[in-house]
CSV table of C-alpha atoms in Angstrom, one decimal:
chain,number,residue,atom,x,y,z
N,1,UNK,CA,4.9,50.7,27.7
N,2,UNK,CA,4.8,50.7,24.3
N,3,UNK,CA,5.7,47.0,22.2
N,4,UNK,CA,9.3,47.0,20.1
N,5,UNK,CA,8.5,47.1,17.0
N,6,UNK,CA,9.7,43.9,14.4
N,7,UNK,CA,12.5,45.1,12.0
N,8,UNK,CA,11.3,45.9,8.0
N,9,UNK,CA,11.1,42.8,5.8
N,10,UNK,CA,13.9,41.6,4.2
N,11,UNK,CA,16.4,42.7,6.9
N,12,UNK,CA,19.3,40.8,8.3
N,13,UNK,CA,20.7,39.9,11.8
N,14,UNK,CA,23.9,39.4,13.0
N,15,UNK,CA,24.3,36.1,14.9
N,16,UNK,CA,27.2,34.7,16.6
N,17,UNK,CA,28.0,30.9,16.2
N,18,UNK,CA,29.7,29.9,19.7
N,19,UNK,CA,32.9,27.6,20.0
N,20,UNK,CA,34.5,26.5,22.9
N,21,UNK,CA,37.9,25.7,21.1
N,22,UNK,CA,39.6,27.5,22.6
N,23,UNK,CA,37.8,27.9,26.0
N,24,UNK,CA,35.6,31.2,26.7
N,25,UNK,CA,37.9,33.8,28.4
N,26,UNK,CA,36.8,35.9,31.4
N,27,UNK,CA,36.7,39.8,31.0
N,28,UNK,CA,35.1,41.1,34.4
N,29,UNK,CA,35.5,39.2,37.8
N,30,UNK,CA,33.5,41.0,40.7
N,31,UNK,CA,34.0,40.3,44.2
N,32,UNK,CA,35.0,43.0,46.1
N,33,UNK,CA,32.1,45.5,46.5
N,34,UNK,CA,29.8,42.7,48.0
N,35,UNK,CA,31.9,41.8,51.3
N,36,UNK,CA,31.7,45.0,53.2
N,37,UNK,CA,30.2,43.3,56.1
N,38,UNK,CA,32.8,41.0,56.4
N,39,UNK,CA,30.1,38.2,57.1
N,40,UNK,CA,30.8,36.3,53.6
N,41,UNK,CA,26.9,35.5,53.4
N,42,UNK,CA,26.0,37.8,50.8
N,43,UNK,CA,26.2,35.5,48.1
N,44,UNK,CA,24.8,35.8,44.5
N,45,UNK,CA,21.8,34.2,43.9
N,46,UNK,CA,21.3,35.0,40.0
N,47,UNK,CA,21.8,36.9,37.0
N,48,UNK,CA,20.2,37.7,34.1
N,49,UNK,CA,20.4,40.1,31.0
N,50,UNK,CA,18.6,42.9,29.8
N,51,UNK,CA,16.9,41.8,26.7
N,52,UNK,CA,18.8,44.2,24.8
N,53,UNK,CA,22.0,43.1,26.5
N,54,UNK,CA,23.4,46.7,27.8
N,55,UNK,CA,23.2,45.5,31.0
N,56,UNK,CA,23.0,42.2,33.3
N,57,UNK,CA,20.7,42.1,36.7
N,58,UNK,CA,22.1,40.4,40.0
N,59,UNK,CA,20.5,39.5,43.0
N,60,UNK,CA,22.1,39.1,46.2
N,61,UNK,CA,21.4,37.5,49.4
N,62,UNK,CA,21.3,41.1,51.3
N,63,UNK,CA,17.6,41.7,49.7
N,64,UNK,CA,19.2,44.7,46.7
N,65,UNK,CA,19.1,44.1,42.8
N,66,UNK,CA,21.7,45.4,41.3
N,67,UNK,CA,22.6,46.7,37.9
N,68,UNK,CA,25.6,46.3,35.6
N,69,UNK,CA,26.3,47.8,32.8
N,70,UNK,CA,28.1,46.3,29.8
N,71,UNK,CA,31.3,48.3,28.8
N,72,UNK,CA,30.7,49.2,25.1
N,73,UNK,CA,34.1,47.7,24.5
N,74,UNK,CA,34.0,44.2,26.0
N,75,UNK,CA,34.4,42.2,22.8
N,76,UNK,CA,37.9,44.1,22.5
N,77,UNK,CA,38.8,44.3,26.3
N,78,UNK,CA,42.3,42.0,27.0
N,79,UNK,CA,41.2,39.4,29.1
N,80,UNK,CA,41.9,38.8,33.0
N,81,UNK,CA,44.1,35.3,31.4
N,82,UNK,CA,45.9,37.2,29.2
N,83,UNK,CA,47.0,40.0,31.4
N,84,UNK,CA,48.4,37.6,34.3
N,85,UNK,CA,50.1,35.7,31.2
N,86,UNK,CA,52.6,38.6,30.1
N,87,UNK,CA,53.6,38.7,33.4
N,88,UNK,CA,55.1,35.1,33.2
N,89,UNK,CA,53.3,34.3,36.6
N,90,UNK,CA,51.5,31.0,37.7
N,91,UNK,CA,48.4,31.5,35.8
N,92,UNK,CA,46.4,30.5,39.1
N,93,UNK,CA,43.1,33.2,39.4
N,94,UNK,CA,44.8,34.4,42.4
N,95,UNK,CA,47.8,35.5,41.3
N,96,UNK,CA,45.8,37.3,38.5
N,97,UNK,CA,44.0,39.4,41.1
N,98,UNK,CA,47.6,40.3,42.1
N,99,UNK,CA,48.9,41.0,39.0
N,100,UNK,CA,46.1,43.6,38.1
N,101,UNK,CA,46.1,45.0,41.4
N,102,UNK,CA,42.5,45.7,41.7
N,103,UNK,CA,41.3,47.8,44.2
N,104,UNK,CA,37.7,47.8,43.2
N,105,UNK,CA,36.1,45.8,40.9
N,106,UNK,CA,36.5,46.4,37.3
N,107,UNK,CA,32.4,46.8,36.9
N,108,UNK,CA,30.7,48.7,39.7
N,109,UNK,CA,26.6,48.3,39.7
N,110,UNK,CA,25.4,51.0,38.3
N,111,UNK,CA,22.0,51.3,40.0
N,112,UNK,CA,20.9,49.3,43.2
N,113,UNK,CA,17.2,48.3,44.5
N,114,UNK,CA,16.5,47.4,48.1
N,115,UNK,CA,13.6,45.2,48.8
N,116,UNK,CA,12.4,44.9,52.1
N,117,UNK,CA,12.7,40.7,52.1
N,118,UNK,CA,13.7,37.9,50.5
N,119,UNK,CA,13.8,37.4,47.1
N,120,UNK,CA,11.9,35.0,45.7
N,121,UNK,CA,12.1,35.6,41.4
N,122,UNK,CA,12.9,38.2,39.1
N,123,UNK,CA,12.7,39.2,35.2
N,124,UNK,CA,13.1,41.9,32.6
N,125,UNK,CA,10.3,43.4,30.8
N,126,UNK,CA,10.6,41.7,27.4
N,127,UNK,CA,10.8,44.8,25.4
N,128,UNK,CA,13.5,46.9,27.2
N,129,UNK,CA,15.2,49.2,25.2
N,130,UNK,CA,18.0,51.4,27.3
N,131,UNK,CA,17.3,54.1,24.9
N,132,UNK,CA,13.5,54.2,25.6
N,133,UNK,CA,13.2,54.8,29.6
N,134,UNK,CA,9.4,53.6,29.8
N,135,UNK,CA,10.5,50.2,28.8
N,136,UNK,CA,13.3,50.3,31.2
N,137,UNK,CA,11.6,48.4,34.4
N,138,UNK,CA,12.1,44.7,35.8
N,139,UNK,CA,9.7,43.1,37.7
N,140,UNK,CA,10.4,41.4,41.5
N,141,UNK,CA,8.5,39.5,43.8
N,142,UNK,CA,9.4,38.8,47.4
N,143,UNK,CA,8.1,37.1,51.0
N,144,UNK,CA,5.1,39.0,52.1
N,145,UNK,CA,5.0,41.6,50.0
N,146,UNK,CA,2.8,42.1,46.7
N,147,UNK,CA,5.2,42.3,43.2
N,148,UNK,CA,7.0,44.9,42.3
N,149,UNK,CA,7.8,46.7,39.1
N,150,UNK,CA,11.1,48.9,39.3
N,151,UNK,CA,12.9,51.9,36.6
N,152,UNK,CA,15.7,50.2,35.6
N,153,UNK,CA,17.2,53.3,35.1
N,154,UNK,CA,16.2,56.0,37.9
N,155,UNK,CA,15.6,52.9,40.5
N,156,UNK,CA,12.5,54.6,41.7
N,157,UNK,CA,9.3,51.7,42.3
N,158,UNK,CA,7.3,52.3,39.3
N,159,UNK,CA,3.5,50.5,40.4
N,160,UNK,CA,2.7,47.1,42.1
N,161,UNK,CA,0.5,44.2,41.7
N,162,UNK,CA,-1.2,43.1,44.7
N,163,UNK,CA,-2.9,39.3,45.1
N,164,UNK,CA,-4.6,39.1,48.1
N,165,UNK,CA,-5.8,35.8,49.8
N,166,UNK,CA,-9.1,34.5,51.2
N,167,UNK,CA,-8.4,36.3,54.8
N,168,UNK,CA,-7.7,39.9,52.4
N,169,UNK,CA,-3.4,39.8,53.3
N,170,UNK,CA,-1.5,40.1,50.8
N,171,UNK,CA,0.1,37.3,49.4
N,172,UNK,CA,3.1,37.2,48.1
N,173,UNK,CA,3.9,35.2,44.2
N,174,UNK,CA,6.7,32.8,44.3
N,175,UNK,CA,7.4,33.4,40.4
N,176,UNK,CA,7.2,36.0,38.0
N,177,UNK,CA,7.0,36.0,34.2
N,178,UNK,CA,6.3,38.6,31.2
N,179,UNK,CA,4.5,37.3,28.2
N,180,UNK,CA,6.3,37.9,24.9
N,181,UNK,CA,4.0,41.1,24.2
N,182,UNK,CA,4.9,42.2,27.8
N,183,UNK,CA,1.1,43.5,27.9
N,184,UNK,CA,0.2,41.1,31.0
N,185,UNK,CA,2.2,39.5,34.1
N,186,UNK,CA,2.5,36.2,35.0
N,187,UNK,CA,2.8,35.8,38.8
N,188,UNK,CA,2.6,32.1,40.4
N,189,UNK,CA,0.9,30.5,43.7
N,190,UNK,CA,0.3,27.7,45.6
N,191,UNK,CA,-2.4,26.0,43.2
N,192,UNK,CA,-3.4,29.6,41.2
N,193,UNK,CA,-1.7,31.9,38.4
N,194,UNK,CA,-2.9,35.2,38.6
N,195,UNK,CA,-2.3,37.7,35.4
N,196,UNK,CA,-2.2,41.1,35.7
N,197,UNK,CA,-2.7,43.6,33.3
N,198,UNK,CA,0.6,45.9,33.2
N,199,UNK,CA,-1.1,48.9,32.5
N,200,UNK,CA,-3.4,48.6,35.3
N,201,UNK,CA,-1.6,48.3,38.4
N,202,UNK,CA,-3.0,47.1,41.9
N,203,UNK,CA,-5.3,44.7,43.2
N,204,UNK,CA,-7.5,43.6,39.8
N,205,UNK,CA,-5.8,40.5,38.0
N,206,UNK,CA,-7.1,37.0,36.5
N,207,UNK,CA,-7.4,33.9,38.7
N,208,UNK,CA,-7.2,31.1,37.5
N,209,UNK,CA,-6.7,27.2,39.6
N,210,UNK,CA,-4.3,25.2,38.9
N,211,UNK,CA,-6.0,22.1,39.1
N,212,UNK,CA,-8.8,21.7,36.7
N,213,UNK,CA,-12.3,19.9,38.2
N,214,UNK,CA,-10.9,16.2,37.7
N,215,UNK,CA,-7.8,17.0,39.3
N,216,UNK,CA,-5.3,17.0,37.0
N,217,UNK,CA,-2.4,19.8,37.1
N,218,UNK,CA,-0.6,21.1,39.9
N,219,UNK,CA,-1.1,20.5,43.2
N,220,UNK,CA,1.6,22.4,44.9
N,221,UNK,CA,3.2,26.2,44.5
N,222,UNK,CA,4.3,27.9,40.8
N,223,UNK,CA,7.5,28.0,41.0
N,224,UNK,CA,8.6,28.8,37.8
N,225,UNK,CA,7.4,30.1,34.6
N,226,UNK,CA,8.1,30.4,30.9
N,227,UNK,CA,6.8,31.5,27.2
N,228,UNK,CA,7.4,30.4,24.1
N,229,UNK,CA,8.9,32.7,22.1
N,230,UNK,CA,7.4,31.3,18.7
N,231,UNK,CA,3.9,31.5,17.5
N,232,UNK,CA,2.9,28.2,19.8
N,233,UNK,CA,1.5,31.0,22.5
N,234,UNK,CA,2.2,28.1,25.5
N,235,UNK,CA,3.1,28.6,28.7
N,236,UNK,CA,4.9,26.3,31.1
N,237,UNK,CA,4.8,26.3,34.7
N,238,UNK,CA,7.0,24.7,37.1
N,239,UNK,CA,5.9,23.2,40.8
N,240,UNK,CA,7.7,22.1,44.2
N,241,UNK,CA,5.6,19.1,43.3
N,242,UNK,CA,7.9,18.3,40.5
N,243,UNK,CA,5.2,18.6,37.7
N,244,UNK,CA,4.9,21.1,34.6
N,245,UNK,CA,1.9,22.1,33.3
N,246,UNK,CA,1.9,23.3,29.7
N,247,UNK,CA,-1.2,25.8,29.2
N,248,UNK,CA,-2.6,28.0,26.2
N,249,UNK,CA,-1.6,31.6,27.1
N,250,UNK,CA,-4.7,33.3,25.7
N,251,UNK,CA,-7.1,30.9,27.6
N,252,UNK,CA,-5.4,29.1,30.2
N,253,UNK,CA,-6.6,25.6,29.0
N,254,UNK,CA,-4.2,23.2,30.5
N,255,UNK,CA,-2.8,21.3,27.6
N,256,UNK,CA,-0.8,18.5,29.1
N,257,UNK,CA,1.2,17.5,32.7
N,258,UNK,CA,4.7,16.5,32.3
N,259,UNK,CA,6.2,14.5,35.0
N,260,UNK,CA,9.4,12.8,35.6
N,261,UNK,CA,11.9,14.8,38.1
N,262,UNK,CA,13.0,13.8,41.5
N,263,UNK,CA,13.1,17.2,42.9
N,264,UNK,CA,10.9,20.2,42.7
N,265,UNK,CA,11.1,22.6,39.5
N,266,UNK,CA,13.4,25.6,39.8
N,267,UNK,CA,13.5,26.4,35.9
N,268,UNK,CA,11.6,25.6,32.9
N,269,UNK,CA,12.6,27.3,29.1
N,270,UNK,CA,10.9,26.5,25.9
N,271,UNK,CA,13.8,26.7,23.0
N,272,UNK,CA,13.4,29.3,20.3
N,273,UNK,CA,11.3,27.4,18.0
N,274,UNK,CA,9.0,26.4,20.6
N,275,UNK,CA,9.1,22.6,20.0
N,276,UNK,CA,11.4,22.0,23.1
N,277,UNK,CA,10.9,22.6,26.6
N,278,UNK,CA,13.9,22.1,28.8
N,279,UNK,CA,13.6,22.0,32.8
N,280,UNK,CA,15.3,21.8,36.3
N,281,UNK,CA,14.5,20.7,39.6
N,282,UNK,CA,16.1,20.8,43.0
N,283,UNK,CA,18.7,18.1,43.8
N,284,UNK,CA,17.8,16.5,40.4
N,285,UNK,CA,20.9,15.9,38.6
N,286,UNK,CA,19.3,15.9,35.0
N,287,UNK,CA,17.7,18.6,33.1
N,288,UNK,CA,15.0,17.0,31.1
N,289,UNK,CA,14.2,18.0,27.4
N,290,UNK,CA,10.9,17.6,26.2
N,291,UNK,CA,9.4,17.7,23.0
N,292,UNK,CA,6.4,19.5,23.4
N,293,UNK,CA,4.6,18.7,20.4
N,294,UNK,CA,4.9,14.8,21.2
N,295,UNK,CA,3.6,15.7,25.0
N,296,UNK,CA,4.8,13.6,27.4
N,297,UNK,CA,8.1,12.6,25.0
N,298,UNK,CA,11.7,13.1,26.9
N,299,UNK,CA,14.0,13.3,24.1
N,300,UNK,CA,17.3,13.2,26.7
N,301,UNK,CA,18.6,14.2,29.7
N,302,UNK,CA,21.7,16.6,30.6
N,303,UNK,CA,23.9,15.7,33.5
N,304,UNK,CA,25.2,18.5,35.9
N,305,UNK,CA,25.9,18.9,39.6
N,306,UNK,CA,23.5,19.9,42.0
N,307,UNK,CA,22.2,16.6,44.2
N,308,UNK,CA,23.9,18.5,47.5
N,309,UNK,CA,22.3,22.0,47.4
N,310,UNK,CA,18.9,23.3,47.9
N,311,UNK,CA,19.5,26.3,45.3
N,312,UNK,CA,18.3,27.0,41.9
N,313,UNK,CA,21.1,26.1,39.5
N,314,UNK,CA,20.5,28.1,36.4
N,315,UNK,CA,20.8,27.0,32.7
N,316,UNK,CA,20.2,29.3,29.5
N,317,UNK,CA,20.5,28.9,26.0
N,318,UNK,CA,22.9,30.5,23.3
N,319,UNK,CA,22.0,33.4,20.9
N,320,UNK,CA,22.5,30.6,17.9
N,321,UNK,CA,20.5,28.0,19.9
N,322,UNK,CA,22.4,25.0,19.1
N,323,UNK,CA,24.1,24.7,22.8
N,324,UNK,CA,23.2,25.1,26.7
N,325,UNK,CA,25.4,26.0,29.7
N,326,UNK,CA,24.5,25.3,33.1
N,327,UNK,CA,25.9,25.8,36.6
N,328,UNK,CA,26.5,23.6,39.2
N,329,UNK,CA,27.5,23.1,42.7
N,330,UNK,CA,31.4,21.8,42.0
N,331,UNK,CA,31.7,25.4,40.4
N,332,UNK,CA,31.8,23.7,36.9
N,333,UNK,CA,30.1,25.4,33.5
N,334,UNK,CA,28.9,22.9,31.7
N,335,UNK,CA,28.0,23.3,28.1
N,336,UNK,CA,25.9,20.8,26.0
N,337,UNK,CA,25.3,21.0,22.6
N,338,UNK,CA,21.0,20.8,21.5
N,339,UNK,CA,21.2,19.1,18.5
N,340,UNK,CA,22.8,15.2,19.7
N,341,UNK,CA,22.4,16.3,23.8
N,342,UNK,CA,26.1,15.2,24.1
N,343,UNK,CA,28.6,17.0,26.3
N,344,UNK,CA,30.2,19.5,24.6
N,345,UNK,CA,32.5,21.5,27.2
N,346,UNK,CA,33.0,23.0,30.6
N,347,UNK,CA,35.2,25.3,32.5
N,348,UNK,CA,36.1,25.6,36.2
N,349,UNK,CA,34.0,29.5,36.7
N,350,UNK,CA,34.0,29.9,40.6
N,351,UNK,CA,35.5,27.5,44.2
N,352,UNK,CA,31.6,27.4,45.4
N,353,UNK,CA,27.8,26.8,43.4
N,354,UNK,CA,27.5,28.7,40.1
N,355,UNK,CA,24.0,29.2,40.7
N,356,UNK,CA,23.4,31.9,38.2
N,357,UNK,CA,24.1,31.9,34.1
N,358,UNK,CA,23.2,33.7,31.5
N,359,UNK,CA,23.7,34.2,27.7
N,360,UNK,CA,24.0,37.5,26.1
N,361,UNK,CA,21.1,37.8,23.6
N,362,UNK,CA,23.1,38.6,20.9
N,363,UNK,CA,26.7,38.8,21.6
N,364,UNK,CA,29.5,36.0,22.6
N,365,UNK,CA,29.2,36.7,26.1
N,366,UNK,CA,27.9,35.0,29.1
N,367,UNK,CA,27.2,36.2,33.1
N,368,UNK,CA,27.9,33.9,35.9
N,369,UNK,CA,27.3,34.4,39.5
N,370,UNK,CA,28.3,32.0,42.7
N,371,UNK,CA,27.8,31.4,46.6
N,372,UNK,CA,26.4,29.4,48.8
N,373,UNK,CA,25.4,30.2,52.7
N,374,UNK,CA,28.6,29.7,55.9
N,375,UNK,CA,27.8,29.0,58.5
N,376,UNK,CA,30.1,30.2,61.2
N,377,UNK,CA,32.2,27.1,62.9
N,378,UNK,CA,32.8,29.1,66.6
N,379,UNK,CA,33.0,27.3,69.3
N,380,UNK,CA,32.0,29.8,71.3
N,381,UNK,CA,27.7,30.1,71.3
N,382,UNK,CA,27.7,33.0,73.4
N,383,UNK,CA,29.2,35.1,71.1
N,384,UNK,CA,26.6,36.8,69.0
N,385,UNK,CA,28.8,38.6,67.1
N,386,UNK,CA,29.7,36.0,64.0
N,387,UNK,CA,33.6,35.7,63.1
N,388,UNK,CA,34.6,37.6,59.7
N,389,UNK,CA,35.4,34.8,57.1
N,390,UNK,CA,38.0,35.0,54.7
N,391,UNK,CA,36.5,34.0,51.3
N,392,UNK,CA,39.0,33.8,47.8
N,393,UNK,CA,38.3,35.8,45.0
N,394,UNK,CA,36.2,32.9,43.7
N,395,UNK,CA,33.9,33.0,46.4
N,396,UNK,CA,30.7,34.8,46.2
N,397,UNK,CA,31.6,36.0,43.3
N,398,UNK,CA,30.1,37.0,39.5
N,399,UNK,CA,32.3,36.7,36.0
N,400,UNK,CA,31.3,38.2,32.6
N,401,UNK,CA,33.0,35.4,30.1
N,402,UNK,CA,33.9,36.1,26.0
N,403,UNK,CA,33.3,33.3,23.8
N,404,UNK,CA,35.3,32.6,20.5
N,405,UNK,CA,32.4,32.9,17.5
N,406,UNK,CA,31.9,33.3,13.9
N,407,UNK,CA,29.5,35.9,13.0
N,408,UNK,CA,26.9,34.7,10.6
N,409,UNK,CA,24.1,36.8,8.6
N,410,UNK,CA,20.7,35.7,8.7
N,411,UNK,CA,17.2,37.2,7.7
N,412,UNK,CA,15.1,38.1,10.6
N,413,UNK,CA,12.0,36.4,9.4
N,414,UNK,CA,14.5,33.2,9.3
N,415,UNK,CA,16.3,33.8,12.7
N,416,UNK,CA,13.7,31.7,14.3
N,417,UNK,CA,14.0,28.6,11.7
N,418,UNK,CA,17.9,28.5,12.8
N,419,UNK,CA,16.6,26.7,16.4
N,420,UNK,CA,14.0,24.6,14.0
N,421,UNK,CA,17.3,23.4,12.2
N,422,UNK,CA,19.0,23.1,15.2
N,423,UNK,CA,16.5,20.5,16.4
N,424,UNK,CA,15.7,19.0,12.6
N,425,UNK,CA,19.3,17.6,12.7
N,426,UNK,CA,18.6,15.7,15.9
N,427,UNK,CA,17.8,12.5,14.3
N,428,UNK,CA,16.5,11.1,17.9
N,429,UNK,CA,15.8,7.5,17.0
N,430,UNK,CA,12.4,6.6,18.6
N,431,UNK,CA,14.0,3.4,20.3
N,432,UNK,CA,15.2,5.9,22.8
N,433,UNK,CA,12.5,8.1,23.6
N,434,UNK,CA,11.7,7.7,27.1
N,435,UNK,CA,7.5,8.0,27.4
């Protein structure tokens, strides 16, 4: 896999500034094609985009990955709002479904991949470009087996990376993450980070412990990883024993141990500049933003809901940097806005836990995915066979949302200095940064 090369000096990029006035509108509502079973248990459990944003990658309680592709024409598409409005109907979604009369859902996956057990994490190699099919590939780790990199576009297994423990099983990583050259992978363990070499598939990789000799680090599993994407070369990793450990990619030297949630981590992301680290834990209503160069400062905290469910609640950043949405288990999208850490907006996406959202990386568009396990509420405990359950089309279920922008032109040397700006205008007065 070859790296994407920078565009020439003195070129421009074309960024969208988001606005939630009016609200985002939703384009694509999927439901249908993941109910065939009739069980209602094959919920979403993520989604994230290619990072060249012709596609978005799901991952499903029934062990497959699937793949979506972006209709060329989204940003023109009429949305689902609009349509049930001309109608002069009760603009409730499920008269909308009605009013289309969908059989199917608007976007089929385009390309599925069964693994043989649970999903544990998933990513995108950083460098995929649709129109080159050697960078097309997404990595996958699950229970018991070693990680797995797949073709994104024939859905053939490409090569795997195989950790193996002190009794020579195989042992499976609990996270998975592509440095920014997308030359070595990131996989993470209870108490060790292994790197792998992506050119070199198999059983040869880097060890290293995640507890240095005076027993500072992380004592439990890696359950979460994350690059800068600016010249800081750090990475952060997440643990069940609600720490982060901020390391030196090239060396591993652990930096500094951030600690401060009441759950254990299920998402860690440094902003574009690299000077702010925002995380998640489980049942911890707050994600925590930290400013990395002060080490152990939290600058604030963002509320959302998720002190009920044992999922990972996703959050991502926009294209322009300057806001964050996040899921939650009320089936709220909640978006914040970087620079002040204030509430900015939210809108009502799904009846159960939006567990999955993601930003396109360089359009006004967002993913969202939502679900949660049922449990069948028979009576009868002889029966083995469970009852079909009757779930609404906001249920289970996965929405591609348009936001209102303005289109700005910036330099691509200066793209990265629009997050620096972002955070520049924060004016955090040091009376209320919690140490």
């Amino acid at each position: 896999m070859e790296e994407e090369k920078a565009p020439a000096p003195n070129s421009y990029l074309w960024c969208p500034r988001v606005h939630f006035d009016p609200p985002p509108q939703r384009l694509y509502h999927l439901h249908r094609q993941f109910r065939l079973d009739g069980s209602g248990n094959n919920f979403f459990k993520g989604v994230k985009w290619s990072p060249d944003g012709s596609c978005f990658l799901t991952c499903n309680e029934d062990k497959t990955l699937r793949i979506f592709d972006l209709p060329s024409n989204a940003l023109e598409v009429e949305a689902l709002d609009d349509l049930a409005a001309k109608t002069g109907m009760i603009l409730e979604f499920s008269w909308i479904m009605k009013v289309i009369g969908l059989i199917l859902d608007p976007l089929v996956s385009s390309l599925t991949v069964s693994e043989g057990e649970t999903v544990y994490d998933f990513c995108w190699y950083p460098h995929m470009v649709a129109t080159d099919l050697s960078t097309c590939v997404f990595a996958t780790t699950t229970r018991d087996h070693p990680v797995h990199l797949w073709d994104a576009a024939t859905g053939n297994l490409r090569c795997s990376y195989r950790a193996y423990n002190a009794m020579d099983e195989v042992t499976a990583a609990l996270s998975v993450a592509f440095n920014p050259a997308g030359n070595r992978l990131f996989c993470g363990y209870k108490r060790k980070i292994r790197i792998f070499d992506t050119s070199t598939p198999g059983r040869h990789c880097e060890e290293h412990s995640t507890l240095t000799s005076s027993k500072e680090g992380i004592t439990g599993i890696v359950s979460c990883l994350a690059f800068s994407g600016h010249q800081t070369n750090l990475l952060a990793a997440g643990s069940y024993d609600r720490t982060i450990a901020v390391y030196n990619e090239g060396n591993m030297e652990l930096l500094y141990v951030l600690q401060g949630h009441e759950g254990g981590l299920t998402q860690v992301q440094f902003s574009k500049d690299g000077n702010y680290l925002y995380s998640g834990a489980r049942k911890d209503p707050s994600i925590c933003c930290w400013d990395v160069r002060y080490t152990t400062s939290l600058v604030y905290k963002l509320e959302r809901a998720v002190t009920n469910t044992n999922q990972r609640i996703a959050f991502d950043i926009e294209p322009y940097a300057q806001h964050l949405g996040t899921g939650g288990e009320d089936g709220d999208i909640r978006f914040y806005d970087l620079r002040t850490g204030e509430f900015t907006a939210s809108i009502h996406a799904a009846s159960d836990t939006i567990n999955g959202f993601s930003f396109h990386p360089t359009l006004p568009l967002a993913a969202s995915t939502s679900g949660a396990r049922r449990f069948s509420t028979s009576e009868d405990k002889d029966d083995d066979e469970e009852p079909p359950q009757i779930l609404t089309e906001l249920e289970n279920c996965a929405s591609v949302w348009r936001f209102s922008c303005s289109w700005e032109e910036i330099k691509y040397e200066d793209a990265v200095k629009v997050d620096e700006e972002t955070h520049e205008r924060m004016n955090v007065d040091e009376s209320t940064i919690v140490t």
